[in-house]
XYZ file of C-alpha atoms in Angstrom:
778
model
C 12.580 -29.270 -2.637
C 9.139 -29.489 -1.035
C 10.466 -31.333 2.024
C 10.559 -29.696 5.460
C 14.357 -29.731 5.307
C 14.318 -27.798 2.042
C 11.905 -25.286 3.459
C 14.169 -24.765 6.441
C 17.092 -24.247 4.070
C 15.239 -21.488 2.273
C 13.888 -19.933 5.454
C 17.315 -19.936 7.053
C 18.471 -17.351 4.553
C 15.500 -15.105 5.202
C 15.142 -12.590 7.942
C 12.048 -13.142 10.027
C 10.250 -10.098 8.693
C 9.350 -9.355 5.119
C 11.924 -6.648 4.590
C 14.813 -8.212 6.468
C 16.633 -8.701 3.194
C 20.389 -8.769 3.507
C 23.593 -10.297 2.485
C 25.922 -11.708 5.094
C 26.484 -8.376 6.757
C 24.129 -5.638 5.640
C 20.747 -4.718 4.198
C 19.727 -1.259 3.003
C 18.599 0.747 5.113
C 16.332 37.316 11.197
C 15.848 39.716 9.822
C 12.414 41.034 9.052
C 11.438 40.081 5.516
C 12.014 42.727 2.889
C 9.190 41.476 0.695
C 6.823 38.603 0.566
C 6.052 36.327 -2.326
C 2.277 35.773 -2.201
C 0.908 32.332 -1.548
C -0.651 30.591 -4.491
C -4.172 31.396 -3.375
C -6.278 28.314 -4.033
C -3.616 27.077 -6.426
C -3.172 29.933 -8.906
C -1.419 28.640 -11.992
C 1.018 31.566 -12.154
C 1.368 33.575 -8.916
C 3.028 36.973 -9.134
C 6.750 36.857 -8.391
C 7.818 39.959 -6.482
C 11.374 38.893 -5.746
C 12.336 37.908 -2.209
C 11.040 34.560 -0.960
C 9.973 34.211 2.663
C 10.941 30.984 4.441
C 10.345 29.636 7.941
C 13.257 27.213 8.024
C 14.452 28.566 11.376
C 10.953 28.955 12.905
C 11.117 32.644 11.922
C 9.874 34.501 8.871
C 12.958 35.674 6.991
C 14.056 36.023 3.404
C 15.650 33.060 1.692
C 18.782 35.047 0.896
C 19.270 36.186 4.507
C 18.987 32.680 6.016
C 22.426 31.205 6.868
C 21.276 27.680 6.025
C 21.557 25.614 2.842
C 17.921 25.748 1.789
C 15.923 25.556 -1.429
C 12.415 26.993 -1.629
C 10.689 24.805 -4.193
C 8.465 26.360 -6.820
C 5.198 24.583 -6.091
C 3.516 26.185 -9.108
C 5.973 24.258 -11.278
C 5.109 21.033 -9.449
C 1.445 21.670 -10.126
C 2.098 22.586 -13.755
C 3.587 19.201 -14.611
C 0.743 17.269 -13.031
C 2.770 16.001 -10.073
C 0.922 13.524 -7.861
C 3.258 13.569 -4.834
C 6.489 15.134 -3.612
C 8.480 12.409 -5.376
C 8.623 14.811 -8.325
C 10.948 16.967 -6.214
C 13.690 14.406 -6.870
C 16.666 16.189 -8.380
C 14.975 19.605 -8.169
C 17.029 20.630 -5.118
C 20.770 19.914 -4.859
C 21.533 16.448 -3.485
C 17.872 15.485 -2.994
C 16.483 12.056 -3.922
C 12.918 10.885 -3.236
C 11.862 7.427 -4.366
C 8.851 5.331 -3.438
C 9.032 2.231 -1.253
C 5.930 0.266 -2.220
C 6.209 -2.115 0.707
C 4.438 0.582 2.699
C 1.685 3.058 1.882
C 2.830 6.607 1.074
C 6.307 5.335 2.019
C 9.308 7.276 0.767
C 13.031 6.708 0.674
C 14.406 10.237 1.027
C 18.087 11.044 0.769
C 19.747 14.416 1.292
C 23.520 14.674 0.957
C 23.824 10.881 0.853
C 22.065 10.305 4.181
C 19.064 8.007 3.885
C 16.925 5.379 5.558
C 15.714 2.606 3.233
C 13.396 0.472 5.337
C 9.688 0.436 6.167
C 9.789 -0.907 9.716
C 8.441 1.603 12.212
C 10.822 0.737 15.038
C 13.408 2.989 13.389
C 13.026 6.540 12.205
C 13.958 8.326 8.967
C 17.171 10.304 8.502
C 15.272 13.073 6.684
C 12.302 14.651 8.413
C 9.097 15.495 6.566
C 7.239 18.254 8.430
C 3.680 19.195 7.423
C 2.311 22.398 8.956
C 4.763 22.080 11.819
C 4.126 18.387 12.592
C 6.873 15.822 11.991
C 5.845 12.498 10.430
C 7.458 9.883 12.663
C 8.039 7.118 10.082
C 8.712 6.971 6.358
C 5.156 5.623 5.907
C 3.161 8.755 5.139
C 6.176 10.816 4.065
C 5.315 10.637 0.357
C 2.872 13.517 0.654
C 0.432 14.544 -2.068
C 1.584 17.492 -4.176
C -1.768 19.130 -3.625
C -2.866 22.263 -1.795
C 0.753 23.192 -1.074
C 1.698 26.820 -0.402
C 5.450 26.244 -0.129
C 8.023 23.496 0.213
C 11.410 24.190 1.777
C 14.245 21.683 1.460
C 16.782 22.148 4.273
C 20.072 20.342 3.733
C 22.250 19.064 6.553
C 21.397 18.257 10.216
C 18.411 20.256 11.508
C 18.181 18.803 15.000
C 18.149 22.079 16.916
C 14.726 23.167 15.691
C 13.262 20.052 14.067
C 14.317 17.192 16.319
C 16.614 14.207 16.647
C 15.871 12.292 13.486
C 16.792 14.895 10.889
C 20.492 14.135 10.400
C 20.156 14.443 6.622
C 17.813 17.401 6.516
C 14.167 18.408 6.457
C 11.421 18.805 3.859
C 9.191 21.484 5.357
C 5.724 21.535 3.735
C 3.242 24.345 4.359
C -0.360 23.952 3.210
C -2.431 26.953 2.157
C -4.427 28.715 4.873
C -8.161 29.427 4.653
C -8.619 32.701 2.769
C -11.620 33.841 4.893
C -13.360 34.729 1.626
C -15.864 32.731 -0.440
C -14.047 30.919 -3.211
C -13.740 27.669 -5.075
C -11.077 25.973 -7.136
C -11.704 22.687 -8.940
C -9.808 20.771 -11.580
C -9.768 17.430 -13.350
C -6.766 15.692 -14.920
C -6.668 12.711 -17.230
C -3.468 11.082 -18.418
C -1.695 8.034 -19.711
C -2.336 4.640 -18.068
C -5.949 5.681 -17.533
C -4.895 8.043 -14.770
C -7.641 10.245 -13.362
C -7.201 13.016 -10.824
C -9.935 15.196 -9.312
C -9.203 18.122 -6.985
C -11.351 20.684 -5.252
C -10.710 23.395 -2.640
C -13.539 25.504 -1.239
C -13.145 28.541 1.031
C -15.661 30.514 3.039
C -15.520 33.085 5.811
C -16.438 36.554 6.980
C -13.348 38.223 5.534
C -12.024 39.242 8.947
C -12.044 36.873 11.890
C -12.711 33.386 10.604
C -12.332 31.220 7.544
C -13.140 27.645 6.622
C -11.413 25.571 3.945
C -12.575 22.157 2.731
C -10.759 20.053 0.177
C -10.921 16.757 -1.676
C -8.379 14.937 -3.833
C -8.960 11.734 -5.778
C -6.335 9.921 -7.828
C -6.470 6.574 -9.590
C -4.441 4.779 -12.241
C -4.292 1.381 -13.933
C -0.512 1.271 -13.405
C 2.326 1.131 -15.904
C 3.434 -2.508 -15.450
C 2.318 -5.325 -17.754
C 1.443 -8.336 -15.596
C 1.526 -11.232 -18.074
C 0.492 -13.771 -15.413
C -2.718 -11.898 -14.634
C -3.206 -10.549 -18.164
C -3.677 -6.906 -17.105
C -1.846 -3.809 -15.967
C 0.023 -4.019 -12.693
C 0.808 -1.312 -10.157
C -2.723 0.078 -10.065
C -3.698 2.449 -7.276
C -6.647 4.407 -5.999
C -6.585 7.080 -3.333
C -8.742 9.723 -1.708
C -7.662 12.584 0.557
C -10.201 14.887 2.143
C -10.429 17.253 5.053
C -11.087 20.713 6.359
C -9.334 23.560 8.114
C -10.838 26.234 10.368
C -8.937 29.483 10.950
C -9.978 31.840 13.774
C -8.304 35.263 14.132
C -10.233 37.604 16.458
C -9.681 41.161 15.232
C -7.211 43.193 17.278
C -6.195 40.387 19.644
C -2.958 39.067 18.103
C -4.391 35.587 18.548
C -4.722 32.978 15.811
C -6.004 29.405 15.960
C -6.128 26.899 13.129
C -7.541 23.373 13.339
C -7.003 20.987 10.415
C -8.573 17.533 10.197
C -8.021 15.221 7.244
C -7.956 11.594 6.168
C -6.122 9.585 3.515
C -7.550 6.344 2.123
C -5.464 4.374 -0.330
C -5.439 0.974 -1.995
C -2.775 -0.171 -4.420
C -1.020 -3.112 -6.045
C 2.442 -3.492 -4.423
C 3.982 -5.084 -7.507
C 7.674 -5.938 -7.875
C 9.743 -6.953 -10.903
C 11.828 -10.129 -10.817
C 15.601 -9.496 -10.980
C 16.750 -12.982 -9.906
C 19.579 -14.566 -11.901
C 20.973 -18.078 -12.299
C 23.269 -17.715 -9.303
C 20.258 -17.428 -6.988
C 18.175 -20.278 -5.587
C 14.742 -19.152 -6.727
C 15.665 -19.258 -10.411
C 15.845 -23.067 -10.199
C 12.088 -23.147 -9.578
C 10.940 -20.375 -11.917
C 10.287 -20.454 -15.674
C 13.445 -19.539 -17.575
C 11.842 -16.468 -19.152
C 11.298 -14.965 -15.704
C 14.985 -15.096 -14.674
C 18.140 -13.288 -15.807
C 16.226 -10.172 -16.785
C 17.707 -6.674 -16.949
C 17.034 -3.833 -14.526
C 15.868 -1.344 -17.169
C 13.326 -2.231 -19.880
C 12.499 -5.675 -18.416
C 11.263 -4.083 -15.201
C 7.957 -3.190 -16.796
C 6.925 -6.807 -17.467
C 5.999 -8.645 -14.257
C 4.781 -12.136 -13.343
C 3.525 -11.799 -9.767
C 0.367 -13.150 -8.161
C -2.461 -10.774 -7.169
C -1.754 -8.659 -4.092
C -3.375 -5.639 -2.473
C -2.411 -3.016 0.063
C -4.928 -0.880 1.937
C -4.070 2.178 4.002
C -6.264 4.409 6.135
C -4.696 7.410 7.853
C -6.646 10.141 9.675
C -4.724 13.036 11.201
C -5.341 16.353 12.925
C -3.275 19.456 13.638
C -4.049 22.345 16.001
C -1.842 25.437 15.825
C -2.236 28.348 18.239
C -0.307 31.625 17.895
C -0.414 34.569 20.257
C 1.517 37.694 19.336
C 2.234 39.780 22.447
C 4.511 42.205 20.573
C 7.528 41.460 22.782
C 7.149 37.725 22.332
C 5.230 35.420 20.015
C 3.954 32.181 21.520
C 3.232 29.127 19.362
C 1.729 25.780 20.271
C 1.343 22.955 17.737
C -0.470 19.738 18.597
C -0.351 16.888 16.086
C -2.040 13.496 15.912
C -1.646 10.863 13.207
C -2.913 7.320 12.984
C -2.615 4.653 10.301
C -3.963 1.173 9.659
C -2.309 -0.989 6.999
C -3.078 -4.421 5.566
C -0.849 -5.630 2.768
C -0.265 -8.817 0.843
C 2.762 -8.944 -1.448
C 4.377 -11.435 -3.812
C 8.006 -10.608 -3.057
C 9.637 -13.156 -5.368
C 7.961 -11.464 -8.353
C 7.540 -14.738 -10.260
C 4.645 -16.945 -11.284
C 5.919 -19.630 -8.878
C 4.742 -19.432 -5.272
C 8.026 -18.985 -3.399
C 7.722 -16.059 -0.986
C 4.371 -14.353 -0.325
C 3.521 -12.336 2.791
C 0.579 -10.793 4.611
C 1.442 -7.828 6.839
C -1.037 -6.115 9.200
C 0.036 -3.095 11.209
C -1.195 -0.126 13.201
C 0.617 3.098 14.055
C -0.321 6.153 16.131
C 1.620 9.254 17.124
C 1.000 12.318 19.268
C 3.257 15.354 19.298
C 3.220 18.632 21.174
C 5.499 21.594 20.599
C 5.483 24.878 22.508
C 7.854 27.682 21.627
C 8.455 31.377 22.164
C 10.179 33.772 19.768
C 11.189 37.373 20.159
C 14.029 39.844 20.737
C 15.852 39.730 24.041
C 17.455 43.076 23.222
C 18.303 45.024 20.098
C 20.334 42.773 17.817
C 19.594 39.555 19.718
C 16.637 37.364 18.766
C 15.685 33.906 19.942
C 13.456 30.880 19.526
C 13.138 28.594 22.571
C 10.772 25.775 23.329
C 9.941 22.262 24.351
C 8.757 19.202 22.439
C 6.983 15.961 23.343
C 6.387 12.960 21.087
C 4.814 9.553 21.652
C 4.157 6.737 19.197
C 2.998 3.129 19.330
C 2.883 0.506 16.620
C 2.251 -3.175 16.141
C 3.025 -5.467 13.223
C 1.929 -9.041 12.575
C 3.356 -10.872 9.583
C 2.397 -14.199 8.059
C 4.772 -15.648 5.426
C 4.247 -18.372 2.844
C 7.827 -19.478 2.190
C 8.409 -22.001 -0.585
C 4.815 -23.082 -0.210
C 3.803 -23.850 -3.827
C 0.339 -23.080 -2.426
C -0.939 -19.887 -4.082
C -4.538 -20.596 -3.035
C -3.666 -20.968 0.665
C -3.631 -17.642 2.491
C -0.423 -16.871 4.412
C -2.570 -16.474 7.543
C -3.487 -20.158 7.213
C -0.165 -21.436 5.891
C 2.093 -19.827 8.501
C 1.845 -21.295 12.000
C 4.914 -19.370 13.134
C 3.846 -15.814 12.344
C 5.760 -12.939 13.883
C 4.325 -10.197 16.082
C 6.152 -6.998 17.014
C 5.003 -4.135 19.223
C 6.939 -0.927 19.677
C 6.631 2.221 21.746
C 8.562 5.487 21.622
C 8.338 8.387 24.047
C 10.515 11.454 23.557
C 10.881 14.932 24.937
C 13.285 17.727 24.157
C 14.198 21.317 25.009
C 15.759 23.616 22.444
C 17.011 27.122 21.830
C 18.172 28.946 18.721
C 19.734 32.408 18.903
C 21.003 35.164 16.613
C 23.335 37.817 18.004
C 24.404 40.755 15.859
C 28.012 41.279 16.921
C 28.481 44.193 14.517
C 26.508 45.883 11.772
C 27.605 43.238 9.263
C 28.457 40.248 11.462
C 26.004 37.890 13.140
C 26.583 34.898 15.411
C 24.017 32.084 15.297
C 24.097 29.392 17.945
C 21.849 26.980 19.753
C 21.259 23.427 20.792
C 18.741 20.773 21.627
C 18.707 18.237 24.419
C 16.674 15.169 23.553
C 15.642 12.127 25.537
C 14.103 9.023 23.935
C 12.664 5.922 25.521
C 12.297 2.937 23.185
C 10.443 -0.292 23.978
C 9.937 -3.361 21.814
C 8.221 -6.744 22.143
C 9.093 -9.500 19.699
C 7.372 -12.884 19.523
C 6.349 -15.823 17.323
C 3.149 -17.856 17.186
C 5.023 -21.051 18.068
C 3.059 -23.456 15.825
C -0.358 -21.873 16.352
C -2.857 -20.472 13.878
C -3.472 -16.778 14.575
C -6.723 -15.160 13.500
C -5.682 -11.989 11.620
C -8.823 -10.200 12.774
C -8.203 -11.020 16.424
C -4.495 -10.563 17.115
C -3.432 -10.280 20.713
C 0.077 -10.082 22.140
C -0.662 -12.887 24.603
C -1.090 -15.330 21.685
C 2.626 -15.157 20.866
C 5.597 -16.802 22.504
C 7.982 -13.988 23.501
C 11.408 -14.019 21.909
C 12.596 -11.036 23.844
C 11.719 -7.557 25.017
C 13.719 -4.369 25.220
C 13.468 -1.124 27.147
C 16.211 1.494 26.867
C 16.763 5.238 27.180
C 18.835 7.424 24.910
C 19.830 11.047 25.470
C 21.873 13.480 23.440
C 22.742 17.161 23.307
C 23.167 18.429 19.747
C 24.726 21.899 19.443
C 25.241 24.165 16.466
C 27.144 27.374 15.855
C 27.459 29.632 12.826
C 28.829 32.970 11.764
C 27.659 35.103 8.858
C 28.975 38.294 7.311
C 26.748 40.599 5.271
C 28.638 43.596 3.896
C 25.470 44.700 2.086
C 21.901 43.560 1.473
C 22.902 41.549 -1.595
C 25.705 39.383 -0.223
C 26.069 36.986 2.677
C 28.938 34.630 3.515
C 28.474 32.107 6.298
C 30.130 29.179 8.030
C 28.567 26.705 10.438
C 29.032 23.509 12.388
C 26.129 21.405 13.595
C 25.646 17.957 15.067
C 22.724 15.708 14.304
C 21.776 12.404 15.854
C 19.377 9.545 15.320
C 18.401 7.729 18.477
C 19.077 4.073 19.158
C 16.464 1.378 19.578
C 15.714 -2.319 19.179
C 15.698 -4.706 16.224
C 12.179 -5.684 15.100
C 13.512 -8.735 13.224
C 15.628 -10.092 16.073
C 14.814 -13.749 16.714
C 16.687 -14.639 19.911
C 16.318 -13.345 23.444
C 19.819 -11.874 23.441
C 19.475 -9.912 20.185
C 15.883 -8.834 20.866
C 16.812 -7.306 24.216
C 20.108 -5.701 23.140
C 19.662 -2.150 21.827
C 21.604 -0.544 19.031
C 23.010 2.865 19.932
C 22.723 6.442 18.672
C 24.329 7.491 15.410
C 25.656 11.029 14.857
C 26.649 13.338 12.025
C 28.957 16.325 12.407
C 28.354 18.701 9.519
C 30.795 21.477 8.595
C 29.507 23.958 6.030
C 30.566 27.185 4.345
C 28.289 29.082 2.011
C 27.627 32.190 -0.001
C 24.335 33.835 -0.973
C 24.404 36.525 -3.627
C 21.786 38.779 -5.211
C 22.726 40.979 -8.161
C 21.243 43.255 -10.789
C 18.377 44.455 -8.614
C 17.772 40.867 -7.427
C 17.259 39.594 -10.943
C 20.031 37.081 -10.258
C 20.217 35.090 -7.025
C 22.961 32.534 -6.457
C 23.519 30.210 -3.504
C 26.721 28.219 -3.019
C 27.458 25.726 -0.222
C 30.331 23.383 0.503
C 30.044 20.756 3.217
C 31.785 17.886 4.969
C 29.672 15.365 6.901
C 31.381 13.105 9.411
C 29.006 10.137 9.896
C 29.740 8.050 13.018
C 28.302 4.868 14.566
C 26.086 4.208 11.530
C 23.046 2.051 12.221
C 23.108 -0.880 9.789
C 21.269 -4.181 9.445
C 23.316 -7.325 10.080
C 22.389 -10.960 9.420
C 23.460 -13.401 12.119
C 22.641 -17.029 13.023
C 19.769 -17.719 15.399
C 16.030 -17.951 15.732
C 13.313 -20.255 14.374
C 14.381 -19.781 10.735
C 18.107 -20.229 11.354
C 19.118 -16.650 10.560
C 17.983 -13.303 11.906
C 18.395 -9.679 10.881
C 19.438 -7.299 13.626
C 20.453 -3.654 13.652
C 23.900 -2.745 14.897
C 26.358 0.154 14.828
C 29.354 0.419 12.511
C 31.911 2.639 14.316
C 33.929 3.365 11.157
C 31.089 5.353 9.647
C 31.480 7.415 6.510
C 32.842 10.700 5.220
C 30.724 12.688 2.744
C 31.932 15.844 1.007
C 30.149 17.997 -1.511
C 29.578 21.299 -3.282
C 26.082 22.583 -4.084
C 24.927 25.485 -6.224
C 21.416 26.692 -6.947
C 20.084 29.928 -8.284
C 17.474 31.974 -10.091
C 17.795 34.302 -13.089
C 14.808 36.563 -13.777
C 15.554 37.313 -17.417
C 12.466 39.500 -17.800
C 9.284 40.030 -15.824
C 7.790 37.127 -17.776
C 10.769 34.785 -18.088
C 12.583 33.044 -15.230
C 15.319 30.396 -15.148
C 16.153 28.231 -12.128
C 18.955 25.714 -11.786
C 21.016 23.613 -9.403
C 24.169 21.498 -9.363
C 25.491 19.147 -6.667
C 28.804 17.280 -6.724
C 29.330 14.758 -3.933
C 32.088 12.374 -2.894
C 31.230 9.748 -0.277
C 33.073 6.780 1.142
C 32.918 4.386 4.058
C 35.684 4.393 6.639
C 36.699 1.001 7.900
C 33.220 -0.439 7.447
C 33.749 -3.885 8.965
C 30.877 -5.823 10.540
C 30.327 -9.437 11.481
C 28.504 -11.579 8.947
C 27.854 -15.216 8.131
C 29.995 -17.226 5.684
C 28.646 -20.759 5.552
C 28.044 -21.458 9.230
C 30.853 -19.273 10.578
C 30.668 -15.680 11.765
C 33.546 -13.702 10.263
C 34.235 -9.990 9.651
C 32.963 -8.631 6.326
C 34.712 -5.543 4.960
C 32.390 -3.208 3.003
C 34.820 -0.289 2.930
C 35.078 -0.328 -0.885
C 31.299 -0.281 -1.465
C 29.360 2.819 -2.452
C 27.009 4.509 -0.023
C 23.408 4.008 -1.097
C 21.279 6.816 -2.560
C 24.373 8.982 -2.932
C 24.824 10.025 -6.596
C 28.084 11.744 -7.395
C 26.440 14.381 -9.574
C 22.960 15.881 -9.867
C 21.798 18.922 -11.783
C 18.554 20.623 -12.736
C 17.412 23.434 -14.997
C 13.955 24.930 -15.174
C 12.436 27.611 -17.373
C 9.154 29.452 -16.852
C 7.766 31.850 -19.430
C 4.462 33.720 -19.379
C 3.024 35.468 -22.441
C 0.124 37.893 -21.859
C -2.790 37.539 -24.275
C -6.130 39.163 -24.953
C -7.882 36.422 -22.953
C -5.357 36.081 -20.073
C -1.944 34.540 -20.561
C -0.090 31.443 -21.703
C 2.451 29.932 -19.301
C 5.147 27.502 -20.444
C 7.249 25.367 -18.069
C 10.197 23.197 -19.061
C 12.351 21.255 -16.597
C 15.384 18.973 -16.828
C 16.792 16.907 -13.962
C 20.022 14.945 -14.290
C 20.929 12.236 -11.760
C 24.086 10.168 -12.096
C 23.928 6.420 -11.264
C 23.556 5.501 -7.606
C 23.193 2.263 -5.643
C 20.030 1.384 -3.722
C 21.249 -1.366 -1.409
C 24.518 -2.284 0.249
C 25.029 -5.721 -1.257
C 27.764 -7.836 -2.821
C 28.854 -8.126 -6.421
C 31.281 -10.827 -5.246
C 33.200 -11.898 -2.136
C 36.929 -12.470 -1.644
C 37.812 -14.527 1.460
C 41.074 -13.651 3.199
C 42.777 -16.822 4.433
C 45.252 -17.420 7.232
C 46.404 -20.908 8.230
C 43.589 -22.511 6.250
C 40.913 -20.397 8.002
C 38.928 -17.462 6.690
C 39.849 -14.434 8.787
C 37.992 -11.793 6.817
C 35.816 -11.409 3.716
C 36.312 -8.522 1.297
C 33.105 -7.371 -0.393
C 33.835 -6.253 -3.955
C 31.266 -3.520 -4.413
C 27.498 -3.564 -4.578
C 25.582 -5.869 -6.886
C 25.167 -4.048 -10.249
C 21.448 -4.902 -10.291
C 20.836 -2.402 -7.492
C 22.446 0.448 -9.446
C 20.366 2.894 -11.468
C 21.205 4.128 -14.923
C 21.990 7.782 -15.605
C 18.691 9.652 -15.496
C 17.837 12.689 -17.608
C 14.270 13.509 -16.650
C 12.569 16.088 -18.869
C 9.171 17.514 -17.906
C 7.121 20.129 -19.737
C 3.771 21.872 -19.437
C 1.794 24.481 -21.341
C -1.017 26.293 -19.501
C -3.670 28.564 -21.025
C -5.104 30.911 -18.379
C -8.424 32.641 -19.100
C -9.733 35.714 -17.255
C -13.528 35.477 -17.250
C -14.680 38.440 -15.163
C -14.388 37.198 -11.547
C -13.563 33.655 -12.618
C -10.262 32.320 -13.831
C -10.134 29.167 -15.912
C -7.201 27.218 -17.251
C -6.358 24.348 -19.540
C -3.019 22.601 -19.214
C -1.228 19.906 -21.185
C 1.804 18.295 -19.594
C 4.365 15.544 -19.936
C 6.725 13.897 -17.450
C 9.851 11.879 -18.202
C 9.535 12.791 -21.865
C 12.792 11.008 -22.754
C 11.247 7.796 -21.381
C 14.103 6.911 -19.021
C 13.719 3.393 -17.609
C 15.465 2.256 -14.466
C 14.803 1.138 -10.894
C 13.613 3.357 -8.084
C 14.256 0.603 -5.555
C 16.129 -2.698 -5.900
C 17.159 -5.503 -3.511
C 19.155 -8.681 -3.559
C 18.110 -11.207 -0.940
C 20.859 -13.366 0.548
C 21.556 -15.415 -2.576
C 17.897 -16.423 -2.938
C 16.380 -13.901 -5.334
C 16.328 -10.214 -6.260
C 13.579 -7.759 -7.106
C 13.062 -4.134 -8.057
C 10.541 -1.380 -8.688
C 10.448 0.800 -11.792
C 10.635 4.496 -12.533
C 7.437 5.880 -14.029
C 7.908 5.839 -17.824
C 6.901 8.622 -20.194
C 3.582 10.058 -19.020
C 1.375 12.790 -20.400
C -2.053 14.246 -19.822
C -4.305 17.287 -19.694
C -5.923 19.332 -16.935
C -8.941 21.606 -16.999
C -9.894 23.761 -14.054
C -11.350 27.000 -12.771
C -11.141 29.288 -9.790
C -13.156 32.161 -8.405
């Protein structure tokens, strides 16, 4: 099997880029506020809860219960209490929300809301769920897995949010707001130590004159040995080390109505991108691997790994400038955002002790965005938000692969004389408007729309038998496969009606359209496929909802029912062609999918010191006539995936949280207990088995009999708990916290792939973890 012919056989089943894994047809992919809940100033352990929660989901400040949108305002104090490292701990906390980590990219997240997701790390395509930090949208899923640190509020908006947040939010938006400088001298610092030798250090310092300016500086360090046991290397696997630091300057000249805030920060991260081997005897790689490393389960066996050493490094500076000018009649806002990232990653994708598929990926990404908007009242009972948006990004990726090399000491950059180089460019602009019109005292019409234009460009090339110096990569060194340049435009409207017979009840109905722009396939390997764009995909979302407050707002209940009509889905297809024999390209599946669901979430303030929160989501999803061309042997035939499950679309999720505070002579004791239930869901569109349909001795169609069971999670019941002792020491507050996550020690995959009959791999859910935190604030 070491012959060139054998290598070509293996390579022919691989897409040309590291994550082009697929089977024959697919690879995963207002009103004025009544009251305001205070921000957690410098991370207070238990901020006062005064009732109504203020959200900015519609670029206005309005109460959660008066917003005619399915939205959950996440309790960030509860995230902090359980020692959360990133927003992945939101998974299951809001109805229909999943957040899992994709360790083939730094800070990369697979986020799903209402069954709409994007499970890929290539930067030529954009996520289906937007992550917005202080008004700036992160353009790729790399960087979306934000630290759960220095967060004032997180809002989870469900359903298309294109009118106000842009084209690539067909599933929804996670809107993250960091704390503002307090303008007063102050310091908060804490240290956390936990299982797997995990160490976390955090500090936030504030200073200012109390009136017109304030400065905030912060630092966050996190490191861990990892929870995998790498028996090949004889040490823990999945280690990581990261540092985030930055500062924010707030300037508010007294009496001017003007506010300016500049935030500059940087993230540095290194980690071990380990994977667990899930290959079985039906796959090629198992013939070359030790027997003990094959035919393993996708639960407890995940935590023992056999991979060779690998390292990923990530450096990402960013800056945000927000200007606000309140002219009474109109409020003007301008937000400028800049983000840049540099990544270098090696990874042993086969997950075995045999050198079968090892890659080296180097990439750069940069984005600029500019939003300008105006908000005000056109006349009594009619308010508006209008504006314009500009976005530009560039990226490049060079990948060297060591395929079936049996050469673990030879770097992929030396082994691979046919490395791939991709360069992409996106330029977008949009104009939007969102309006509320009070038709009667109790009836309000909401409507608006966004017109978006996107230009996408892509260059795709191979080294053509040349050695490429990884520290001196230039586009001219590669033989072009193809280039693409295309424009995409779309108008996405929305309309809604709400009825509020009193201040405690609102019933609403809405229709909105979301879209994700087309583009080019970064793994295309022929001139025709590299220059042929895939087209826009759209979602029409129909929603009815109810928001209820009762018993002097001690009980708040939100109910939403929705139907999402998903059309022209963008999916990865494997077709013949290119230097390796096969290529992965992105195409559109006209049949699409239909997703229906009911969501409930609510809060019960039992007493001033005891609060319960909960959520339930029931979802039914199915493909409609999902037929796409695929490869069977050497022939291209239609593959029918209509019976397969949508990925990252659990049928049932639920959560329950309890917070109790007991006053004491020294301060108080705060207890937090949370339970999240997630029913099994699939993580890749794959094939458990195939049934050819014959006619006249020829295969006319192939029926795919469901997804491979190895890419399906188990039922997850995730229990988290924390106990915090808060001490009042004159002007200083101190606290000691003990916490535990996943106390029932659930073990399953967070990400799993099967790779074209060659091998399979997965990544594991963090097992039971516990630790303690000590901190102070003044």
